[in-house]
Amino acid sequence: MKIETIKTLGQLKSAGYKSISIKDELRKNLRIKISNKEKTFTGIHGYEHTVIPELERAILSRHNINLLGLRGQAKTRLARQMTNLLDEWIPIVTGSEINDDPFNPLSRYATNIINDKGDDTPITWLHRSERFVEKLATPDVTVADIIGDVDPIKAANLKLSYADDRVIHFGMIPRSNRSIFVINELPDLQARIQVALFNILQEGDIQIRGFKLRLPLDIQFVFTANPEDYTNRGSIVTPLKDRIGSQILTHYPETIEIARTITEQEAKLDTRQSDVVYVPGVARDILEQISFEARESEFIDHKSGVSARMSITAYENLLSAAEYRALQLGVDHTALRLSDFIGIIPAITGKVELVYEGEQEGASSVAHTLIGEAIKTLFSEYFPKIEKLEKEGDEKPYQELITWFFEETGFELLDDISDKEYKSKLDSIVPLKNIMKKFQPEIKDEDRYFMMEFLLWGLVEYKKLSKYRLSEGFSFKDLYGSYISGL
């Protein structure tokens, strides 16, 4: 069917077009995709066996949907991708405010024009990209915003009495007829506004300033909510909750691999950054592990959650820290260093909600702790695990390295040294090179020096060495050597 040739209701009838409700439209196109083994939701990772099947079943059931989950769990993205299940084009009565279906007109405007012109009624085609409406629920949202109100300007211009329903200015929901309508953070919507949604969802009528209009609107509602909101800022009133067909729980990535995939997909990088900075695989794992540590940390509010956006912005900061050094040194290539992770502190402090204990520690201190915990967690995947209590006779693979630091006055890794100097400094620690040969013999050359620094930071976290932040870098020392030499 060539839509450019269909411009009137008569031509639409001749073409054999049949209109269906938006829920049936979504269901029809989803059935086709599932039958053809096509992917319904793209670019959303970790939900393949949990959230997406539940969402697809809800669509097949023609349900209004509530996506319940903490921030940064792709709730809005899921809702936006539902537009891909709509027909590419649908016909509407030209000039209609509420996307009137030519075969089932709702507004007085559309009804009158069809009665007057019949098959000559002009038709306009609406693309699916225009059939998505999103509203963030805030306490200042009014019934007039989402349902409608009497418009005195319209009444004056058309010389109409306030008793005439043509003076009504429709709100966002009626204007979203035959569309997907998303209300984000539903519990933030005042209870009286939620009550105004009851009849729209179930009975299909609306009330505006005394006008009771029979408007069986054809809308796919999708709501999003944070579980914390049920106690902190409000709640979904029970009768409204009862009218939402399916409530689907979202979640954070369950593995580092999935989290890495999301971060690398979403990070907004300049291509020059990617060309200039080499990022070892273990650095990417540490970055994601920081978010996993944050979600378990006693200093961070678990109810608020730790958004996937933290890893994304931290990754952008991490590459910028290495790029900054390359620009200062005037080189066109550098490799990421573990000390560059100091550059992600602002990305962490701006993304986490601290509990009382965290406030006492301070946001920056908590961020440093999370980086340390991430290194400690991953350390045993690459090097022998360090037990809290070492028994006599146990192998001590790090003793030679610890002794080296005991005998040396100190070891410094400054932020702005060149890659050549950085490698030379690490190579100067012979026991460090020996441990690498023994436990990481097949490591790639481009990852070797990051791993050497990772080993030093890991020993610090296990209280085998000490580390101090200087104004321009880090100093590593034996844990007790400097104290004993002072005595």
XYZ file of C-alpha atoms in Angstrom:
487
model
C 0.000 0.000 0.000
C 1.561 3.303 -1.110
C 0.573 5.821 1.523
C 1.525 8.819 -0.626
C -1.402 8.014 -2.946
C -3.975 7.785 -0.136
C -5.134 11.244 0.890
C -8.854 10.778 1.594
C -11.059 8.463 3.630
C -12.541 7.029 0.442
C -9.112 6.068 -0.908
C -8.287 4.514 2.469
C -11.410 2.342 2.280
C -10.637 1.334 -1.306
C -7.140 0.240 -0.263
C -8.713 -2.187 2.218
C -7.026 -0.617 5.252
C -8.257 -1.902 8.609
C -7.519 -0.059 11.815
C -6.642 -1.899 15.016
C -5.918 -0.719 18.555
C -2.343 0.150 19.517
C -2.130 -2.835 21.885
C -3.215 -5.182 19.080
C -0.748 -3.435 16.767
C 2.129 -4.030 19.199
C 1.019 -7.618 19.716
C 0.739 -8.303 15.959
C 4.218 -6.981 15.150
C 5.792 -8.687 18.183
C 4.329 -12.030 17.080
C 5.950 -11.565 13.670
C 9.341 -10.717 15.208
C 9.254 -13.684 17.585
C 8.207 -16.047 14.774
C 11.045 -14.749 12.584
C 13.550 -15.073 15.456
C 14.244 -11.326 15.265
C 15.622 -9.387 18.216
C 12.928 -7.153 19.690
C 15.018 -4.878 21.927
C 18.547 -4.043 20.773
C 21.461 -2.528 22.651
C 20.063 -3.677 26.006
C 22.353 -6.240 27.621
C 21.790 -8.613 30.532
C 18.001 -8.739 30.180
C 17.826 -11.474 27.527
C 16.518 -14.120 29.947
C 14.853 -11.933 32.570
C 13.275 -8.554 31.792
C 12.804 -8.765 28.008
C 10.816 -12.067 27.992
C 8.546 -10.661 30.728
C 8.057 -7.442 28.765
C 7.255 -9.380 25.601
C 4.687 -11.490 27.451
C 3.085 -8.305 28.814
C 2.826 -6.895 25.274
C 1.285 -10.143 24.010
C -1.221 -9.848 26.869
C -2.100 -6.257 25.814
C -1.210 -4.967 29.280
C -0.338 -1.523 30.509
C 3.125 -1.922 32.038
C 5.012 -0.704 35.100
C 8.821 -1.053 34.953
C 10.008 -1.139 38.559
C 13.695 -0.747 39.296
C 16.507 1.425 40.601
C 17.981 4.260 38.565
C 20.162 3.499 35.575
C 18.502 0.165 34.698
C 17.406 1.058 31.129
C 13.703 1.404 31.999
C 13.121 4.391 29.725
C 15.189 2.854 26.937
C 12.985 -0.252 26.978
C 9.889 1.933 26.705
C 11.341 3.959 23.834
C 12.237 0.844 21.877
C 8.625 -0.315 21.992
C 8.011 2.147 19.129
C 9.858 -0.326 16.875
C 6.865 -2.657 17.319
C 4.430 -0.084 15.920
C 3.326 0.012 12.280
C 5.526 2.436 10.371
C 2.597 4.669 9.365
C -1.010 5.057 10.521
C -3.746 7.303 9.058
C -5.299 10.137 11.077
C -7.959 12.707 10.253
C -6.091 15.800 9.015
C -6.117 18.564 11.623
C -7.147 16.336 14.522
C -5.648 17.267 17.897
C -5.917 13.731 19.233
C -4.803 11.622 16.247
C -8.348 10.548 15.398
C -8.685 7.219 13.604
C -10.695 7.919 10.403
C -12.747 4.754 11.039
C -13.315 5.442 14.765
C -13.298 9.219 15.336
C -13.398 10.407 18.966
C -13.292 14.195 18.894
C -16.158 16.431 17.869
C -13.858 17.973 15.224
C -13.201 14.621 13.499
C -16.804 13.459 13.807
C -18.111 16.685 12.246
C -15.653 16.704 9.344
C -16.409 13.052 8.498
C -20.156 13.757 8.659
C -19.724 16.786 6.374
C -17.241 15.427 3.827
C -17.719 11.673 4.028
C -15.248 9.849 1.765
C -13.605 13.180 0.871
C -12.368 13.603 4.448
C -8.648 14.469 4.188
C -6.196 11.918 5.661
C -2.693 12.500 7.027
C -0.182 9.749 7.774
C 1.573 9.673 11.156
C 5.011 8.022 11.496
C 5.715 5.726 14.436
C 8.528 8.017 15.635
C 5.832 10.608 16.426
C 3.801 8.145 18.454
C 5.901 8.208 21.607
C 5.158 10.708 24.378
C 7.102 10.909 27.629
C 6.331 12.820 30.810
C 8.466 13.022 33.940
C 6.186 12.935 36.971
C 6.924 15.856 39.281
C 4.882 17.242 42.182
C 3.934 20.329 40.134
C 2.175 18.332 37.359
C -1.520 19.283 37.174
C -4.652 17.659 35.803
C -4.711 20.415 33.172
C -1.240 19.326 31.986
C -2.055 15.695 31.417
C -5.851 15.616 30.920
C -6.864 19.100 29.764
C -8.598 22.323 30.751
C -10.989 24.973 29.493
C -9.192 27.436 27.211
C -10.662 30.968 27.565
C -8.654 32.208 24.557
C -10.229 29.531 22.345
C -13.677 30.422 23.726
C -13.146 34.104 22.922
C -11.742 33.501 19.423
C -14.513 31.085 18.442
C -17.193 33.105 20.308
C -18.232 30.005 22.224
C -19.981 29.636 25.568
C -18.143 27.864 28.368
C -20.939 25.290 28.177
C -19.662 24.224 24.738
C -17.143 21.357 24.865
C -15.226 22.906 21.981
C -13.614 25.293 24.507
C -11.592 22.380 25.916
C -7.841 22.330 25.371
C -6.726 18.711 25.530
C -3.756 17.742 27.703
C -0.877 15.392 26.991
C -2.751 12.112 27.385
C -5.632 12.797 24.948
C -3.076 14.204 22.486
C -1.211 10.892 22.820
C -4.164 8.921 21.471
C -2.957 5.887 19.467
C 0.546 6.340 20.916
C 2.811 4.964 23.630
C 2.586 7.239 26.677
C 5.311 6.949 29.308
C 5.123 8.445 32.798
C 8.539 8.282 34.459
C 8.828 8.101 38.271
C 5.092 7.489 38.723
C 5.112 7.644 42.565
C 6.205 11.302 42.349
C 2.832 12.110 40.769
C 0.433 13.513 43.360
C -2.299 11.105 44.453
C -5.074 13.296 43.041
C -3.363 13.251 39.631
C -3.013 9.481 39.774
C -6.749 9.294 40.535
C -7.377 11.222 37.291
C -5.760 8.322 35.407
C -8.212 5.703 36.744
C -11.018 6.150 34.253
C -8.683 6.674 31.310
C -7.060 3.308 31.919
C -10.242 1.346 32.566
C -13.455 3.079 31.497
C -12.191 5.383 28.768
C -13.826 8.608 29.877
C -12.357 11.866 31.150
C -13.661 14.796 33.164
C -12.490 18.351 32.506
C -13.942 21.270 34.459
C -17.387 19.727 34.690
C -17.356 18.268 31.168
C -17.675 14.487 31.209
C -16.444 13.268 27.857
C -16.714 9.740 26.561
C -13.253 9.352 25.045
C -12.173 5.707 24.849
C -8.567 6.718 24.189
C -6.359 4.124 22.540
C -3.090 4.363 24.456
C -0.342 1.962 25.515
C 0.678 3.177 28.969
C 4.161 2.452 30.303
C 5.060 3.616 33.802
C 8.471 3.584 35.465
C 9.124 3.699 39.183
C 11.928 3.350 41.694
C 11.174 0.944 44.602
C 12.591 3.522 47.012
C 9.885 5.976 45.969
C 7.229 3.823 47.591
C 8.526 4.887 51.001
C 10.496 8.090 50.466
C 8.551 10.348 48.149
C 5.143 8.817 47.658
C 3.434 5.718 46.357
C 1.351 4.375 43.524
C -2.223 4.553 44.781
C -3.796 1.120 45.044
C -6.645 1.513 42.512
C -4.195 2.737 39.859
C -1.744 -0.049 40.619
C -4.618 -2.507 40.248
C -5.269 -1.231 36.709
C -1.666 -1.769 35.553
C -1.578 -5.192 33.942
C 2.073 -6.200 34.410
C 4.740 -5.008 36.821
C 8.230 -5.968 35.643
C 11.315 -5.812 37.864
C 14.524 -4.554 36.262
C 18.023 -5.128 37.635
C 21.683 -4.157 37.297
C 24.194 -6.167 35.199
C 24.926 -9.480 36.876
C 28.469 -9.954 35.533
C 31.455 -7.753 34.770
C 31.362 -8.899 31.138
C 27.822 -7.556 30.665
C 28.692 -4.339 32.503
C 31.736 -3.833 30.261
C 29.642 -4.314 27.144
C 27.165 -1.650 28.328
C 29.902 0.839 29.272
C 31.795 0.467 26.002
C 28.555 0.818 24.043
C 27.334 3.917 25.875
C 30.552 5.870 26.543
C 30.752 8.992 24.400
C 34.366 9.032 23.271
C 36.184 11.149 20.760
C 37.741 8.781 18.207
C 41.059 10.470 18.937
C 40.796 9.347 22.571
C 40.403 5.740 21.491
C 43.393 6.100 19.145
C 45.609 7.861 21.699
C 44.914 5.764 24.808
C 45.432 2.011 25.091
C 43.202 0.459 27.783
C 44.234 -2.959 29.202
C 41.450 -5.459 29.775
C 42.067 -5.623 33.525
C 41.594 -1.826 33.726
C 38.120 -2.215 32.222
C 37.347 -4.947 34.766
C 38.495 -2.777 37.676
C 36.300 0.049 36.446
C 33.195 -2.171 36.407
C 34.092 -3.813 39.712
C 33.972 -0.371 41.343
C 30.213 -0.211 40.620
C 29.732 -3.734 41.983
C 31.596 -2.718 45.162
C 29.511 0.460 45.444
C 26.262 -1.530 45.337
C 27.461 -3.544 48.347
C 29.226 -0.746 50.238
C 28.150 0.116 53.779
C 28.763 3.788 52.972
C 26.264 3.971 50.090
C 22.469 3.934 50.163
C 21.451 0.633 48.553
C 17.845 1.746 48.109
C 18.972 4.596 45.885
C 21.100 2.297 43.746
C 24.259 2.917 41.741
C 23.407 3.751 38.154
C 25.160 2.149 35.185
C 25.856 5.763 34.211
C 28.538 5.847 36.933
C 30.706 3.336 35.045
C 30.040 5.113 31.748
C 31.088 8.572 32.971
C 33.985 7.073 34.946
C 35.254 5.377 31.778
C 35.096 8.703 29.929
C 37.010 10.391 32.771
C 39.549 7.576 32.837
C 40.459 7.994 29.175
C 40.521 11.758 29.565
C 43.029 11.444 32.422
C 45.404 9.463 30.180
C 44.745 11.791 27.237
C 45.533 14.808 29.453
C 48.951 13.331 30.249
C 49.619 12.599 26.566
C 48.794 16.202 25.656
C 51.096 17.525 28.385
C 53.940 15.303 27.191
C 53.272 16.098 23.534
C 52.930 12.437 22.496
C 50.327 10.843 20.242
C 49.991 7.550 22.138
C 49.982 6.384 25.750
C 48.811 3.423 27.791
C 46.437 3.717 30.709
C 47.996 3.535 34.180
C 46.378 2.521 37.425
C 47.213 5.940 38.849
C 44.882 7.397 36.175
C 41.973 6.034 38.210
C 42.316 9.085 40.443
C 40.709 10.920 37.528
C 37.409 9.066 37.996
C 36.806 10.363 41.533
C 34.438 13.172 40.335
C 32.391 10.630 38.348
C 31.924 8.506 41.479
C 31.168 11.266 43.985
C 28.501 12.727 41.721
C 26.675 9.425 41.219
C 26.310 7.881 44.679
C 23.992 8.681 47.576
C 25.852 8.308 50.874
C 24.346 7.073 54.136
C 25.344 8.691 57.454
C 28.565 6.661 57.756
C 29.524 7.659 54.218
C 28.916 11.327 54.950
C 31.229 11.010 57.949
C 33.945 9.469 55.790
C 33.507 12.028 53.007
C 32.564 11.397 49.372
C 36.143 11.509 48.079
C 37.368 9.089 50.753
C 34.532 6.681 49.917
C 35.473 6.858 46.223
C 39.111 5.985 47.034
C 37.880 3.103 49.193
C 35.749 1.728 46.344
C 38.721 1.778 43.949
C 40.814 -0.058 46.548
C 38.107 -2.649 47.181
C 37.730 -3.311 43.446
C 41.484 -3.941 43.133
C 41.425 -6.201 46.182
C 38.524 -8.251 44.809
C 40.196 -8.853 41.427
C 43.712 -9.363 42.806
C 43.377 -13.101 43.416
C 42.308 -13.692 39.791
C 45.838 -12.800 38.642
C 48.142 -13.440 41.617
C 48.282 -15.828 44.601
C 45.687 -14.989 47.209
C 46.950 -13.317 50.378
C 45.449 -14.824 53.529
C 44.806 -12.734 56.618
C 46.626 -15.218 58.813
C 49.768 -16.767 57.351
C 50.931 -20.029 58.905
C 54.562 -20.918 59.394
C 55.832 -22.866 56.415
C 53.356 -21.272 53.970
C 54.802 -20.093 50.692
C 55.399 -16.335 50.717
C 55.528 -15.296 47.063
C 55.682 -11.584 47.860
C 58.322 -11.624 50.604
C 61.215 -10.727 48.292
C 59.258 -7.746 46.925
C 58.272 -6.561 50.416
C 61.908 -6.833 51.523
C 62.960 -4.704 48.532
C 60.687 -1.898 49.732
C 61.931 -2.354 53.319
C 65.512 -1.788 52.167
C 64.698 1.111 49.819
C 63.985 4.603 51.092
C 60.917 4.950 48.855
C 59.549 4.493 45.383
C 57.609 7.178 43.525
C 55.437 7.027 40.408
C 54.667 10.563 39.293
C 51.612 11.353 37.160
C 53.372 13.286 34.411
C 56.352 11.047 33.637
C 56.672 9.660 30.113
C 55.763 6.077 29.268
C 59.449 5.265 28.860
C 60.278 6.609 32.308
C 57.209 4.899 33.802
C 58.303 1.519 32.449
C 61.884 2.100 33.532
C 60.796 2.869 37.106
C 58.768 -0.346 37.347
C 61.521 -2.411 35.698
C 63.916 -1.172 38.371
C 62.077 -3.320 40.943
C 63.654 -6.685 40.173
C 61.448 -8.764 42.552
C 58.390 -7.240 40.867
C 59.618 -8.459 37.478
C 60.280 -11.900 38.956
C 56.717 -12.210 40.280
C 55.342 -11.206 36.880
C 57.465 -13.859 35.139
C 56.279 -16.509 37.568
C 52.536 -15.766 37.750
C 51.839 -13.843 34.523
C 54.305 -15.345 32.052
C 52.091 -14.986 28.977
C 50.770 -11.498 29.550
C 50.811 -9.153 26.546
C 53.612 -6.597 26.516
C 51.147 -3.692 26.322
C 49.402 -4.936 29.510
C 52.537 -5.841 31.467
C 53.268 -2.520 33.152
C 49.671 -1.845 34.131
C 49.658 -5.288 35.763
C 52.905 -4.500 37.608
C 51.340 -1.371 39.067
C 48.180 -3.369 39.819
C 50.300 -5.799 41.858
C 51.730 -2.944 43.942
C 48.270 -1.473 44.590
C 46.977 -4.940 45.514
C 49.726 -5.412 48.107
C 48.755 -2.036 49.556
C 45.127 -3.152 49.891
C 46.259 -6.355 51.622
C 48.369 -4.281 54.050
C 51.710 -5.567 52.772
C 52.898 -2.171 51.499
C 51.858 1.419 52.147
C 50.901 4.035 49.566
C 50.785 7.817 49.880
C 49.316 10.366 47.536
C 51.799 13.090 46.672
C 50.829 16.335 44.968
C 52.049 14.899 41.636
C 51.855 11.141 42.016
C 52.121 8.194 44.419
C 54.810 6.994 46.802
C 55.046 3.305 47.752
C 56.858 2.159 50.899
C 57.225 -0.845 53.171
C 54.393 -0.932 55.698
C 56.609 -0.589 58.804
C 60.067 0.145 57.422
C 59.857 3.914 57.479
C 58.541 3.841 61.059
C 61.349 1.552 62.258
C 64.039 3.569 60.469
C 62.645 6.687 62.158
C 63.150 5.085 65.531
